[in-house]
PDB file of C-alpha atoms and ligand atoms in Angstrom:
ATOM      1  CA  MET A  17      38.219  15.657  42.259  1.00 95.00           C
ATOM      2  CA  ILE A  18      34.533  15.185  41.415  1.00 97.00           C
ATOM      3  CA  GLU A  19      32.405  16.561  44.209  1.00 98.00           C
ATOM      4  CA  LYS A  20      28.966  17.959  44.878  1.00 98.00           C
ATOM      5  CA  THR A  21      27.971  21.410  45.934  1.00 99.00           C
ATOM      6  CA  PHE A  22      24.852  23.219  46.949  1.00 99.00           C
ATOM      7  CA  ALA A  23      23.488  26.115  44.897  1.00 99.00           C
ATOM      8  CA  MET A  24      20.504  28.421  45.304  1.00 99.00           C
ATOM      9  CA  VAL A  25      18.753  31.042  43.186  1.00 99.00           C
ATOM     10  CA  LYS A  26      17.654  33.410  45.906  1.00 99.00           C
ATOM     11  CA  PRO A  27      14.177  35.114  46.002  1.00 98.00           C
ATOM     12  CA  ASP A  28      15.406  38.156  43.961  1.00 98.00           C
ATOM     13  CA  GLY A  29      16.666  35.807  41.249  1.00 98.00           C
ATOM     14  CA  VAL A  30      13.336  34.072  41.024  1.00 99.00           C
ATOM     15  CA  GLN A  31      11.404  37.372  41.089  1.00 98.00           C
ATOM     16  CA  ARG A  32      13.600  38.906  38.384  1.00 98.00           C
ATOM     17  CA  GLY A  33      13.092  35.910  36.110  1.00 98.00           C
ATOM     18  CA  LEU A  34      16.730  34.867  36.125  1.00 98.00           C
ATOM     19  CA  VAL A  35      16.253  31.127  37.036  1.00 99.00           C
ATOM     20  CA  GLY A  36      16.668  29.914  33.495  1.00 98.00           C
ATOM     21  CA  LYS A  37      19.721  32.055  32.784  1.00 98.00           C
ATOM     22  CA  ILE A  38      21.478  30.989  35.980  1.00 98.00           C
ATOM     23  CA  VAL A  39      20.619  27.274  35.535  1.00 99.00           C
ATOM     24  CA  GLN A  40      21.848  27.582  31.901  1.00 98.00           C
ATOM     25  CA  ARG A  41      25.230  28.814  33.098  1.00 98.00           C
ATOM     26  CA  PHE A  42      25.638  25.836  35.352  1.00 98.00           C
ATOM     27  CA  GLU A  43      24.588  23.436  32.632  1.00 98.00           C
ATOM     28  CA  GLU A  44      26.864  24.984  30.010  1.00 98.00           C
ATOM     29  CA  ARG A  45      29.793  24.755  32.392  1.00 98.00           C
ATOM     30  CA  GLY A  46      29.068  21.062  32.429  1.00 97.00           C
ATOM     31  CA  LEU A  47      27.982  20.878  36.062  1.00 98.00           C
ATOM     32  CA  LYS A  48      25.595  17.970  36.551  1.00 98.00           C
ATOM     33  CA  ILE A  49      22.206  18.738  38.098  1.00 98.00           C
ATOM     34  CA  CYS A  50      21.802  16.026  40.752  1.00 98.00           C
ATOM     35  CA  GLY A  51      18.909  17.649  42.586  1.00 98.00           C
ATOM     36  CA  MET A  52      16.640  20.626  42.096  1.00 98.00           C
ATOM     37  CA  LYS A  53      13.607  21.951  43.966  1.00 98.00           C
ATOM     38  CA  PHE A  54      11.438  25.054  43.988  1.00 98.00           C
ATOM     39  CA  MET A  55      10.540  25.917  47.559  1.00 98.00           C
ATOM     40  CA  ARG A  56       9.846  28.591  50.143  1.00 98.00           C
ATOM     41  CA  ILE A  57      12.454  28.391  52.836  1.00 98.00           C
ATOM     42  CA  PRO A  58      10.907  28.053  56.379  1.00 98.00           C
ATOM     43  CA  LYS A  59      12.368  30.434  58.956  1.00 98.00           C
ATOM     44  CA  GLU A  60      13.867  27.563  60.998  1.00 98.00           C
ATOM     45  CA  LEU A  61      15.653  26.155  57.997  1.00 98.00           C
ATOM     46  CA  ALA A  62      16.985  29.677  57.087  1.00 98.00           C
ATOM     47  CA  GLU A  63      18.369  30.099  60.574  1.00 98.00           C
ATOM     48  CA  ARG A  64      20.189  26.754  60.429  1.00 98.00           C
ATOM     49  CA  HIS A  65      21.453  27.500  56.873  1.00 98.00           C
ATOM     50  CA  TYR A  66      22.928  30.864  57.978  1.00 98.00           C
ATOM     51  CA  GLU A  67      23.773  29.965  61.512  1.00 98.00           C
ATOM     52  CA  GLU A  68      27.368  31.039  61.005  1.00 98.00           C
ATOM     53  CA  HIS A  69      26.141  34.721  60.689  1.00 98.00           C
ATOM     54  CA  LYS A  70      23.925  34.666  63.761  1.00 98.00           C
ATOM     55  CA  GLY A  71      24.544  37.988  65.691  1.00 98.00           C
ATOM     56  CA  LYS A  72      25.901  39.872  62.732  1.00 98.00           C
ATOM     57  CA  SER A  73      24.256  43.135  61.790  1.00 98.00           C
ATOM     58  CA  PHE A  74      22.946  41.743  58.481  1.00 98.00           C
ATOM     59  CA  TYR A  75      21.583  38.466  60.016  1.00 98.00           C
ATOM     60  CA  GLU A  76      17.944  39.497  60.535  1.00 98.00           C
ATOM     61  CA  PRO A  77      17.603  41.304  57.127  1.00 98.00           C
ATOM     62  CA  LEU A  78      19.326  38.205  55.525  1.00 98.00           C
ATOM     63  CA  LEU A  79      16.710  35.903  57.090  1.00 98.00           C
ATOM     64  CA  SER A  80      13.833  38.155  55.892  1.00 98.00           C
ATOM     65  CA  TYR A  81      15.284  38.363  52.383  1.00 98.00           C
ATOM     66  CA  ILE A  82      15.962  34.550  52.030  1.00 98.00           C
ATOM     67  CA  THR A  83      12.391  33.664  53.323  1.00 98.00           C
ATOM     68  CA  SER A  84      10.684  36.495  51.358  1.00 98.00           C
ATOM     69  CA  GLY A  85       9.744  34.282  48.357  1.00 98.00           C
ATOM     70  CA  PRO A  86      10.431  31.029  46.637  1.00 99.00           C
ATOM     71  CA  VAL A  87      13.947  29.946  45.839  1.00 99.00           C
ATOM     72  CA  VAL A  88      15.437  27.269  43.539  1.00 99.00           C
ATOM     73  CA  CYS A  89      17.732  24.895  45.323  1.00 99.00           C
ATOM     74  CA  MET A  90      20.219  22.678  43.506  1.00 98.00           C
ATOM     75  CA  VAL A  91      22.795  19.933  44.061  1.00 99.00           C
ATOM     76  CA  LEU A  92      25.496  20.338  41.412  1.00 99.00           C
ATOM     77  CA  GLU A  93      28.297  17.940  40.713  1.00 98.00           C
ATOM     78  CA  GLY A  94      31.599  18.397  38.842  1.00 98.00           C
ATOM     79  CA  GLU A  95      35.313  18.732  39.000  1.00 97.00           C
ATOM     80  CA  ASN A  96      36.036  20.928  42.098  1.00 98.00           C
ATOM     81  CA  ALA A  97      32.430  21.972  41.943  1.00 98.00           C
ATOM     82  CA  VAL A  98      32.521  23.935  45.216  1.00 98.00           C
ATOM     83  CA  ALA A  99      35.313  26.290  43.894  1.00 98.00           C
ATOM     84  CA  ALA A 100      33.853  26.295  40.368  1.00 98.00           C
ATOM     85  CA  LEU A 101      30.438  27.460  41.617  1.00 99.00           C
ATOM     86  CA  ARG A 102      32.005  30.129  43.888  1.00 98.00           C
ATOM     87  CA  ALA A 103      34.066  31.404  40.989  1.00 98.00           C
ATOM     88  CA  MET A 104      30.988  31.503  38.732  1.00 98.00           C
ATOM     89  CA  MET A 105      29.084  33.452  41.437  1.00 98.00           C
ATOM     90  CA  GLY A 106      31.672  36.119  42.102  1.00 98.00           C
ATOM     91  CA  LYS A 107      32.307  38.100  45.262  1.00 98.00           C
ATOM     92  CA  THR A 108      29.572  38.504  47.884  1.00 98.00           C
ATOM     93  CA  ASN A 109      29.165  42.250  47.088  1.00 98.00           C
ATOM     94  CA  PRO A 110      28.191  42.448  43.351  1.00 98.00           C
ATOM     95  CA  GLN A 111      30.115  45.765  43.297  1.00 98.00           C
ATOM     96  CA  ASP A 112      33.396  43.848  43.916  1.00 98.00           C
ATOM     97  CA  ALA A 113      32.421  40.864  41.652  1.00 98.00           C
ATOM     98  CA  LEU A 114      34.199  40.544  38.289  1.00 98.00           C
ATOM     99  CA  PRO A 115      32.259  40.911  35.077  1.00 98.00           C
ATOM    100  CA  GLY A 116      31.249  37.551  33.802  1.00 98.00           C
ATOM    101  CA  THR A 117      30.225  36.320  37.249  1.00 98.00           C
ATOM    102  CA  ILE A 118      26.533  35.890  38.099  1.00 98.00           C
ATOM    103  CA  ARG A 119      26.596  38.506  40.866  1.00 98.00           C
ATOM    104  CA  ALA A 120      28.299  41.080  38.659  1.00 98.00           C
ATOM    105  CA  ASP A 121      26.310  40.442  35.621  1.00 98.00           C
ATOM    106  CA  PHE A 122      22.839  40.499  37.279  1.00 98.00           C
ATOM    107  CA  GLY A 123      23.173  42.285  40.632  1.00 98.00           C
ATOM    108  CA  GLN A 124      24.091  45.523  42.398  1.00 98.00           C
ATOM    109  CA  ALA A 125      23.726  45.014  46.158  1.00 98.00           C
ATOM    110  CA  THR A 126      25.168  42.649  48.759  1.00 98.00           C
ATOM    111  CA  GLY A 127      21.821  42.084  50.271  1.00 98.00           C
ATOM    112  CA  ARG A 128      20.233  41.149  46.832  1.00 98.00           C
ATOM    113  CA  ASN A 129      23.071  39.079  45.406  1.00 98.00           C
ATOM    114  CA  ILE A 130      20.870  36.519  43.540  1.00 98.00           C
ATOM    115  CA  VAL A 131      22.731  33.265  44.211  1.00 99.00           C
ATOM    116  CA  HIS A 132      24.114  31.169  47.004  1.00 99.00           C
ATOM    117  CA  GLY A 133      26.899  28.606  46.761  1.00 99.00           C
ATOM    118  CA  SER A 134      28.573  26.561  49.484  1.00 98.00           C
ATOM    119  CA  ASP A 135      31.934  27.945  50.497  1.00 98.00           C
ATOM    120  CA  SER A 136      33.743  24.673  51.223  1.00 98.00           C
ATOM    121  CA  SER A 137      33.374  20.908  50.892  1.00 98.00           C
ATOM    122  CA  GLU A 138      32.149  20.767  54.510  1.00 98.00           C
ATOM    123  CA  SER A 139      29.575  23.498  54.003  1.00 98.00           C
ATOM    124  CA  ALA A 140      28.438  21.694  50.786  1.00 98.00           C
ATOM    125  CA  LYS A 141      27.783  18.472  52.682  1.00 98.00           C
ATOM    126  CA  ARG A 142      26.054  20.277  55.512  1.00 98.00           C
ATOM    127  CA  GLU A 143      23.827  22.356  53.144  1.00 98.00           C
ATOM    128  CA  ILE A 144      22.975  19.509  50.835  1.00 99.00           C
ATOM    129  CA  ASN A 145      21.817  17.481  53.880  1.00 98.00           C
ATOM    130  CA  LEU A 146      19.805  20.508  55.202  1.00 98.00           C
ATOM    131  CA  PHE A 147      17.939  20.977  52.014  1.00 98.00           C
ATOM    132  CA  PHE A 148      17.733  17.545  50.305  1.00 98.00           C
ATOM    133  CA  ASN A 149      16.659  14.016  51.283  1.00 98.00           C
ATOM    134  CA  ASP A 150      18.713  11.238  49.832  1.00 98.00           C
ATOM    135  CA  TYR A 151      15.918  10.216  47.468  1.00 98.00           C
ATOM    136  CA  GLU A 152      15.854  13.726  45.939  1.00 98.00           C
ATOM    137  CA  ILE A 153      19.448  13.434  44.780  1.00 98.00           C
ATOM    138  CA  GLN A 154      19.717  11.526  41.561  1.00 98.00           C
ATOM    139  CA  LYS A 155      22.572   9.272  40.559  1.00 98.00           C
ATOM    140  CA  TYR A 156      22.803   8.992  36.698  1.00 98.00           C
ATOM    141  CA  ASP A 157      25.185   9.006  33.841  1.00 96.00           C
ATOM    142  CA  LYS A 158      25.144  12.073  31.602  1.00 95.00           C
ATOM    143  CA  ILE A 159      26.021  11.481  27.962  1.00 94.00           C
ATOM    144  CA  ASP A 160      28.491  14.417  27.774  1.00 94.00           C
ATOM    145  CA  GLU A 161      30.765  13.098  30.464  1.00 94.00           C
ATOM    146  CA  SER A 162      33.292  11.453  28.084  1.00 94.00           C
ATOM    147  CA  TRP A 163      33.566  14.787  26.260  1.00 96.00           C
ATOM    148  CA  LEU A 164      33.753  16.892  29.321  1.00 96.00           C
ATOM    149  CA  PHE A 165      36.502  14.997  31.067  1.00 95.00           C
ATOM    150  CA  GLU A 166      39.594  13.134  29.870  1.00 92.00           C
ATOM    151  CA  ARG A 167      39.058   9.611  30.839  1.00 81.00           C
TER     152      ARG A 167
HETATM  153  P1  LIG B 225      28.411  34.476  50.474  1.00 78.15           P
HETATM  154  O1  LIG B 225      26.949  34.496  50.185  1.00 78.15           O
HETATM  155  O2  LIG B 225      29.246  35.030  49.359  1.00 78.15           O
HETATM  156  O3  LIG B 225      28.896  33.067  50.938  1.00 78.15           O
HETATM  157  P2  LIG B 225      28.516  35.212  53.267  1.00 78.15           P
HETATM  158  O4  LIG B 225      28.330  33.732  53.544  1.00 78.15           O
HETATM  159  O5  LIG B 225      29.625  35.942  53.883  1.00 78.15           O
HETATM  160  O6  LIG B 225      28.606  35.425  51.691  1.00 78.15           O
HETATM  161  O7  LIG B 225      27.145  35.957  53.617  1.00 78.15           O
HETATM  162  C1  LIG B 225      25.941  35.368  53.407  1.00 78.15           C
HETATM  163  C2  LIG B 225      24.945  36.352  52.833  1.00 78.15           C
HETATM  164  O8  LIG B 225      24.758  37.330  53.753  1.00 78.15           O
HETATM  165  C3  LIG B 225      25.548  37.071  51.585  1.00 78.15           C
HETATM  166  O9  LIG B 225      25.296  36.452  50.383  1.00 78.15           O
HETATM  167  C4  LIG B 225      24.901  38.418  51.644  1.00 78.15           C
HETATM  168  C5  LIG B 225      24.642  38.655  53.142  1.00 78.15           C
HETATM  169  N1  LIG B 225      25.824  39.465  53.619  1.00 78.15           N
HETATM  170  C6  LIG B 225      27.105  39.112  53.863  1.00 78.15           C
HETATM  171  N2  LIG B 225      27.833  40.186  54.313  1.00 78.15           N
HETATM  172  C7  LIG B 225      27.018  41.178  54.259  1.00 78.15           C
HETATM  173  C8  LIG B 225      27.129  42.527  54.685  1.00 78.15           C
HETATM  174  N3  LIG B 225      28.360  43.070  55.074  1.00 78.15           N
HETATM  175  N4  LIG B 225      26.062  43.418  54.563  1.00 78.15           N
HETATM  176  C9  LIG B 225      24.890  42.953  54.184  1.00 78.15           C
HETATM  177  N5  LIG B 225      24.625  41.643  53.797  1.00 78.15           N
HETATM  178  C10 LIG B 225      25.664  40.846  53.912  1.00 78.15           C
HETATM  179 MG1  LIG B 226      28.493  31.969  52.584  1.00 78.15          MG
END
């Protein structure tokens, strides 16, 4: 099933100069970039984005971290894109993430784990709506599609 998901290069990924490498992985996988923006997340948006974690011990540090500098937000589309992105990211704690995943290849600590990706189709819809206006999401044909999929 072709679906969209929400991805983000977090402030540490931007600061460490990993934006290009991470976006390259998504492009090489064949995920279609439908939206992309470089922004600083306002506190209120960070609170809404991470509302499921409100009250947890890491909630306040998480908000400080995610608002500490600019991030790159993306809408990606592809076959089972939600699960594909989660698999590419690896486990939340980079120490538990498998080699070859973004978090394992570039990170060491849970609180500096470089990327975000929606954890379900429902989260994807919610997060895309939080971060993107309709006019910021592009509908277009990409020339590799007939080679990427059996159609
Ligand atoms: P994920 O980002 O893999 O979806 P999550 O939604 O459970 O993980 O948590 C959101 C972020 O919060 C995660 O990327 C890093 C931080 N976090 C999660 N669990 C944590 C913990 N036990 N200690 C510190 N930070 C944590
Ligand atoms: Mg999550």
